[in-house]
Amino acid sequence: NFVTEFDNEFKVIRNIKSDKIDITNKKWIIHNAIIFEKNKKKSIESLTIDTHFNFETIQSLYSNLSSLSIIELYELRQNYKNLGYSIIDVNLQMLRLASYPLYFFLMTLFSSLLMFRMKYQYNTALKISIGLFMTVIIYYLNNFFVVLGGTERIPLLISVFFPLLLLTIINSFMLERVNER
């Protein structure tokens, strides 16, 4: 294991190398530490470092963002800021999580309108095939915009809400046509 300590201006204070570090608490205990400071090497049998992180916090930094709640995402966002990591992915996931109720409503409306539009004219296998095809298109379009937002090609708000806007426009056209019949 290799630990690097920085000052407030992100200049290296010292590097610590060890084979065993206890990180269960926010006070890390480093066993048989080799410290490199100002090009000098010294060994210490046991060293204690105060940190902002413990084992659980470090584990959560590398977890799947889609499995986290909004509160956990907020905490992860703060940890990423403290470490100087990019918070784009966390912000994107928070926006997606906030927009899920609208997304589910629009998808339910879309599937209902699709079934009302087809009525009894087509057999069930064709209805299911068309529904699956349209769902896959919407899914990949949604993921395409998420990737564009995650790579900062487009703003995060557009990447999350543009597919919802397209789905709303499609639903409004379909809703208008249902009333015509």
PDB file of C-alpha atoms in Angstrom:
ATOM      1  CA  ASN A   1       0.000   0.000   0.000  1.00  0.00           C
ATOM      2  CA  PHE A   2       1.143   3.484  -0.769  1.00  0.00           C
ATOM      3  CA  VAL A   3      -0.351   6.583   0.900  1.00  0.00           C
ATOM      4  CA  THR A   4       0.473  10.113  -0.207  1.00  0.00           C
ATOM      5  CA  GLU A   5      -0.257  13.052   2.080  1.00  0.00           C
ATOM      6  CA  PHE A   6      -0.904  16.486   0.558  1.00  0.00           C
ATOM      7  CA  ASP A   7      -1.197  19.955   2.042  1.00  0.00           C
ATOM      8  CA  ASN A   8      -4.063  22.374   1.289  1.00  0.00           C
ATOM      9  CA  GLU A   9      -2.391  23.397  -1.973  1.00  0.00           C
ATOM     10  CA  PHE A  10      -2.032  19.747  -3.059  1.00  0.00           C
ATOM     11  CA  LYS A  11       1.729  19.710  -2.609  1.00  0.00           C
ATOM     12  CA  VAL A  12       3.173  16.397  -1.453  1.00  0.00           C
ATOM     13  CA  ILE A  13       4.056  16.358   2.246  1.00  0.00           C
ATOM     14  CA  ARG A  14       5.179  12.747   2.469  1.00  0.00           C
ATOM     15  CA  ASN A  15       4.686   9.285   1.011  1.00  0.00           C
ATOM     16  CA  ILE A  16       4.089   6.259   3.202  1.00  0.00           C
ATOM     17  CA  LYS A  17       4.580   2.668   2.127  1.00  0.00           C
ATOM     18  CA  SER A  18       3.341  -0.322   4.104  1.00  0.00           C
ATOM     19  CA  ASP A  19       2.194  -3.893   3.620  1.00  0.00           C
ATOM     20  CA  LYS A  20      -0.535  -3.610   6.235  1.00  0.00           C
ATOM     21  CA  ILE A  21      -2.897  -0.708   7.006  1.00  0.00           C
ATOM     22  CA  ASP A  22      -5.924  -0.855   9.296  1.00  0.00           C
ATOM     23  CA  ILE A  23      -8.567   1.461   7.769  1.00  0.00           C
ATOM     24  CA  THR A  24     -11.617   0.325   9.756  1.00  0.00           C
ATOM     25  CA  ASN A  25     -11.790   3.739  11.478  1.00  0.00           C
ATOM     26  CA  LYS A  26     -11.009   7.255  10.379  1.00  0.00           C
ATOM     27  CA  LYS A  27      -7.761   6.939  12.335  1.00  0.00           C
ATOM     28  CA  TRP A  28      -5.685   4.707  10.101  1.00  0.00           C
ATOM     29  CA  ILE A  29      -3.064   2.540  11.765  1.00  0.00           C
ATOM     30  CA  ILE A  30      -0.116   1.857   9.482  1.00  0.00           C
ATOM     31  CA  HIS A  31       2.072  -1.068  10.504  1.00  0.00           C
ATOM     32  CA  ASN A  32       5.787  -1.200   9.609  1.00  0.00           C
ATOM     33  CA  ALA A  33       5.593   2.104   7.752  1.00  0.00           C
ATOM     34  CA  ILE A  34       8.335   3.315   5.465  1.00  0.00           C
ATOM     35  CA  ILE A  35       8.086   7.101   5.208  1.00  0.00           C
ATOM     36  CA  PHE A  36       9.568   9.066   2.332  1.00  0.00           C
ATOM     37  CA  GLU A  37       9.800  12.738   3.242  1.00  0.00           C
ATOM     38  CA  LYS A  38      12.003  15.330   1.502  1.00  0.00           C
ATOM     39  CA  ASN A  39      13.959  12.581  -0.269  1.00  0.00           C
ATOM     40  CA  LYS A  40      14.743  10.871   3.034  1.00  0.00           C
ATOM     41  CA  LYS A  41      13.576   7.427   4.065  1.00  0.00           C
ATOM     42  CA  LYS A  42      12.756   6.357   7.613  1.00  0.00           C
ATOM     43  CA  SER A  43      10.966   3.374   9.100  1.00  0.00           C
ATOM     44  CA  ILE A  44       8.392   3.419  11.893  1.00  0.00           C
ATOM     45  CA  GLU A  45       6.844   0.337  13.471  1.00  0.00           C
ATOM     46  CA  SER A  46       3.363   1.865  13.923  1.00  0.00           C
ATOM     47  CA  LEU A  47       1.969   5.132  12.605  1.00  0.00           C
ATOM     48  CA  THR A  48      -1.487   6.667  13.100  1.00  0.00           C
ATOM     49  CA  ILE A  49      -2.991   9.059  10.555  1.00  0.00           C
ATOM     50  CA  ASP A  50      -6.226  11.048  10.958  1.00  0.00           C
ATOM     51  CA  THR A  51      -8.272  10.935   7.743  1.00  0.00           C
ATOM     52  CA  HIS A  52     -11.782  11.694   6.532  1.00  0.00           C
ATOM     53  CA  PHE A  53     -12.229   8.154   5.230  1.00  0.00           C
ATOM     54  CA  ASN A  54     -12.745   4.674   6.605  1.00  0.00           C
ATOM     55  CA  PHE A  55     -13.233   1.319   4.885  1.00  0.00           C
ATOM     56  CA  GLU A  56     -16.968   1.840   4.229  1.00  0.00           C
ATOM     57  CA  THR A  57     -16.444   5.307   2.772  1.00  0.00           C
ATOM     58  CA  ILE A  58     -13.735   4.070   0.426  1.00  0.00           C
ATOM     59  CA  GLN A  59     -15.883   1.115  -0.651  1.00  0.00           C
ATOM     60  CA  SER A  60     -18.771   3.436  -1.483  1.00  0.00           C
ATOM     61  CA  LEU A  61     -16.526   5.526  -3.747  1.00  0.00           C
ATOM     62  CA  TYR A  62     -16.327   2.634  -6.183  1.00  0.00           C
ATOM     63  CA  SER A  63     -19.872   1.337  -5.989  1.00  0.00           C
ATOM     64  CA  ASN A  64     -22.401   1.239  -8.799  1.00  0.00           C
ATOM     65  CA  LEU A  65     -24.086   4.648  -8.843  1.00  0.00           C
ATOM     66  CA  SER A  66     -27.433   3.233  -9.956  1.00  0.00           C
ATOM     67  CA  SER A  67     -27.679   1.220  -6.731  1.00  0.00           C
ATOM     68  CA  LEU A  68     -27.399   4.275  -4.465  1.00  0.00           C
ATOM     69  CA  SER A  69     -30.203   6.353  -2.989  1.00  0.00           C
ATOM     70  CA  ILE A  70     -30.360  10.132  -3.377  1.00  0.00           C
ATOM     71  CA  ILE A  71     -28.927  10.597   0.136  1.00  0.00           C
ATOM     72  CA  GLU A  72     -26.045   8.219  -0.566  1.00  0.00           C
ATOM     73  CA  LEU A  73     -25.402   9.993  -3.868  1.00  0.00           C
ATOM     74  CA  TYR A  74     -25.237  13.324  -2.057  1.00  0.00           C
ATOM     75  CA  GLU A  75     -22.713  11.914   0.452  1.00  0.00           C
ATOM     76  CA  LEU A  76     -20.701  10.376  -2.381  1.00  0.00           C
ATOM     77  CA  ARG A  77     -20.750  13.732  -4.173  1.00  0.00           C
ATOM     78  CA  GLN A  78     -19.277  15.401  -1.075  1.00  0.00           C
ATOM     79  CA  ASN A  79     -16.578  12.707  -0.819  1.00  0.00           C
ATOM     80  CA  TYR A  80     -15.716  13.121  -4.515  1.00  0.00           C
ATOM     81  CA  LYS A  81     -15.391  16.879  -3.980  1.00  0.00           C
ATOM     82  CA  ASN A  82     -13.098  16.320  -0.989  1.00  0.00           C
ATOM     83  CA  LEU A  83     -10.877  14.054  -3.080  1.00  0.00           C
ATOM     84  CA  GLY A  84     -10.931  16.305  -6.119  1.00  0.00           C
ATOM     85  CA  TYR A  85     -12.717  13.707  -8.278  1.00  0.00           C
ATOM     86  CA  SER A  86     -15.094  14.678 -11.060  1.00  0.00           C
ATOM     87  CA  ILE A  87     -18.699  14.820  -9.850  1.00  0.00           C
ATOM     88  CA  ILE A  88     -20.242  14.752 -13.348  1.00  0.00           C
ATOM     89  CA  ASP A  89     -21.358  11.104 -13.089  1.00  0.00           C
ATOM     90  CA  VAL A  90     -22.846  11.613  -9.625  1.00  0.00           C
ATOM     91  CA  ASN A  91     -24.742  14.740 -10.736  1.00  0.00           C
ATOM     92  CA  LEU A  92     -25.980  12.880 -13.803  1.00  0.00           C
ATOM     93  CA  GLN A  93     -27.218   9.984 -11.681  1.00  0.00           C
ATOM     94  CA  MET A  94     -28.940  12.394  -9.265  1.00  0.00           C
ATOM     95  CA  LEU A  95     -30.764  14.065 -12.182  1.00  0.00           C
ATOM     96  CA  ARG A  96     -31.758  10.705 -13.638  1.00  0.00           C
ATOM     97  CA  LEU A  97     -33.045   9.557 -10.264  1.00  0.00           C
ATOM     98  CA  ALA A  98     -35.098  12.731  -9.899  1.00  0.00           C
ATOM     99  CA  SER A  99     -36.552  12.331 -13.402  1.00  0.00           C
ATOM    100  CA  TYR A 100     -37.539   8.635 -13.062  1.00  0.00           C
ATOM    101  CA  PRO A 101     -41.161   9.290 -11.993  1.00  0.00           C
ATOM    102  CA  LEU A 102     -41.714  11.414 -15.092  1.00  0.00           C
ATOM    103  CA  TYR A 103     -39.964   8.829 -17.269  1.00  0.00           C
ATOM    104  CA  PHE A 104     -42.116   5.988 -15.922  1.00  0.00           C
ATOM    105  CA  PHE A 105     -45.290   8.041 -16.386  1.00  0.00           C
ATOM    106  CA  LEU A 106     -44.372   8.879 -19.991  1.00  0.00           C
ATOM    107  CA  MET A 107     -43.483   5.252 -20.773  1.00  0.00           C
ATOM    108  CA  THR A 108     -46.769   4.025 -19.290  1.00  0.00           C
ATOM    109  CA  LEU A 109     -48.675   6.620 -21.299  1.00  0.00           C
ATOM    110  CA  PHE A 110     -46.735   5.656 -24.426  1.00  0.00           C
ATOM    111  CA  SER A 111     -47.521   1.951 -24.066  1.00  0.00           C
ATOM    112  CA  SER A 112     -51.195   2.675 -23.346  1.00  0.00           C
ATOM    113  CA  LEU A 113     -51.513   4.923 -26.373  1.00  0.00           C
ATOM    114  CA  LEU A 114     -49.749   2.346 -28.515  1.00  0.00           C
ATOM    115  CA  MET A 115     -52.274  -0.304 -27.482  1.00  0.00           C
ATOM    116  CA  PHE A 116     -55.258   2.052 -27.953  1.00  0.00           C
ATOM    117  CA  ARG A 117     -53.993   2.930 -31.395  1.00  0.00           C
ATOM    118  CA  MET A 118     -53.713  -0.704 -32.496  1.00  0.00           C
ATOM    119  CA  LYS A 119     -56.972  -1.928 -30.934  1.00  0.00           C
ATOM    120  CA  TYR A 120     -58.032  -5.256 -32.433  1.00  0.00           C
ATOM    121  CA  GLN A 121     -56.599  -4.744 -35.901  1.00  0.00           C
ATOM    122  CA  TYR A 122     -53.379  -6.710 -35.286  1.00  0.00           C
ATOM    123  CA  ASN A 123     -52.606 -10.000 -33.597  1.00  0.00           C
ATOM    124  CA  THR A 124     -51.009 -10.104 -30.144  1.00  0.00           C
ATOM    125  CA  ALA A 125     -47.540 -11.207 -31.340  1.00  0.00           C
ATOM    126  CA  LEU A 126     -47.276  -8.187 -33.644  1.00  0.00           C
ATOM    127  CA  LYS A 127     -48.379  -5.828 -30.852  1.00  0.00           C
ATOM    128  CA  ILE A 128     -45.771  -7.246 -28.481  1.00  0.00           C
ATOM    129  CA  SER A 129     -43.075  -7.063 -31.181  1.00  0.00           C
ATOM    130  CA  ILE A 130     -43.845  -3.436 -31.990  1.00  0.00           C
ATOM    131  CA  GLY A 131     -43.961  -2.539 -28.301  1.00  0.00           C
ATOM    132  CA  LEU A 132     -40.607  -4.209 -27.613  1.00  0.00           C
ATOM    133  CA  PHE A 133     -39.026  -2.590 -30.665  1.00  0.00           C
ATOM    134  CA  MET A 134     -40.207   0.870 -29.618  1.00  0.00           C
ATOM    135  CA  THR A 135     -39.077   0.303 -26.026  1.00  0.00           C
ATOM    136  CA  VAL A 136     -35.597  -0.744 -27.160  1.00  0.00           C
ATOM    137  CA  ILE A 137     -35.333   2.356 -29.371  1.00  0.00           C
ATOM    138  CA  ILE A 138     -36.371   4.601 -26.476  1.00  0.00           C
ATOM    139  CA  TYR A 139     -33.950   2.828 -24.119  1.00  0.00           C
ATOM    140  CA  TYR A 140     -30.966   3.241 -26.453  1.00  0.00           C
ATOM    141  CA  LEU A 141     -31.877   6.841 -27.255  1.00  0.00           C
ATOM    142  CA  ASN A 142     -32.033   7.564 -23.528  1.00  0.00           C
ATOM    143  CA  ASN A 143     -28.653   5.868 -22.934  1.00  0.00           C
ATOM    144  CA  PHE A 144     -27.126   7.713 -25.896  1.00  0.00           C
ATOM    145  CA  PHE A 145     -28.011  11.061 -24.320  1.00  0.00           C
ATOM    146  CA  VAL A 146     -26.750   9.883 -20.910  1.00  0.00           C
ATOM    147  CA  VAL A 147     -23.386   9.032 -22.485  1.00  0.00           C
ATOM    148  CA  LEU A 148     -23.275  12.437 -24.187  1.00  0.00           C
ATOM    149  CA  GLY A 149     -23.966  14.105 -20.849  1.00  0.00           C
ATOM    150  CA  GLY A 150     -21.473  11.946 -18.968  1.00  0.00           C
ATOM    151  CA  THR A 151     -18.710  12.833 -21.432  1.00  0.00           C
ATOM    152  CA  GLU A 152     -19.737  16.502 -21.246  1.00  0.00           C
ATOM    153  CA  ARG A 153     -20.577  16.734 -24.950  1.00  0.00           C
ATOM    154  CA  ILE A 154     -23.925  18.260 -23.970  1.00  0.00           C
ATOM    155  CA  PRO A 155     -25.082  19.784 -20.665  1.00  0.00           C
ATOM    156  CA  LEU A 156     -26.393  17.374 -18.029  1.00  0.00           C
ATOM    157  CA  LEU A 157     -29.894  18.860 -17.964  1.00  0.00           C
ATOM    158  CA  ILE A 158     -30.261  18.397 -21.719  1.00  0.00           C
ATOM    159  CA  SER A 159     -28.905  14.852 -21.569  1.00  0.00           C
ATOM    160  CA  VAL A 160     -31.529  13.844 -18.997  1.00  0.00           C
ATOM    161  CA  PHE A 161     -34.557  15.853 -20.104  1.00  0.00           C
ATOM    162  CA  PHE A 162     -34.256  15.875 -23.918  1.00  0.00           C
ATOM    163  CA  PRO A 163     -35.311  12.202 -24.270  1.00  0.00           C
ATOM    164  CA  LEU A 164     -38.222  12.950 -21.926  1.00  0.00           C
ATOM    165  CA  LEU A 165     -39.177  15.918 -24.102  1.00  0.00           C
ATOM    166  CA  LEU A 166     -39.096  13.708 -27.210  1.00  0.00           C
ATOM    167  CA  LEU A 167     -41.249  11.118 -25.462  1.00  0.00           C
ATOM    168  CA  THR A 168     -43.689  13.843 -24.419  1.00  0.00           C
ATOM    169  CA  ILE A 169     -43.963  15.111 -28.016  1.00  0.00           C
ATOM    170  CA  ILE A 170     -44.538  11.581 -29.347  1.00  0.00           C
ATOM    171  CA  ASN A 171     -47.171  10.960 -26.667  1.00  0.00           C
ATOM    172  CA  SER A 172     -48.965  14.218 -27.459  1.00  0.00           C
ATOM    173  CA  PHE A 173     -49.152  13.338 -31.182  1.00  0.00           C
ATOM    174  CA  MET A 174     -50.422   9.856 -30.361  1.00  0.00           C
ATOM    175  CA  LEU A 175     -52.929  11.267 -27.853  1.00  0.00           C
ATOM    176  CA  GLU A 176     -54.263  13.660 -30.462  1.00  0.00           C
ATOM    177  CA  ARG A 177     -54.718  10.813 -32.944  1.00  0.00           C
ATOM    178  CA  VAL A 178     -56.578   8.658 -30.391  1.00  0.00           C
ATOM    179  CA  ASN A 179     -59.184  11.400 -30.037  1.00  0.00           C
ATOM    180  CA  GLU A 180     -59.604  11.591 -33.837  1.00  0.00           C
ATOM    181  CA  ARG A 181     -60.817   7.996 -33.947  1.00  0.00           C
TER     182      ARG A 181
END
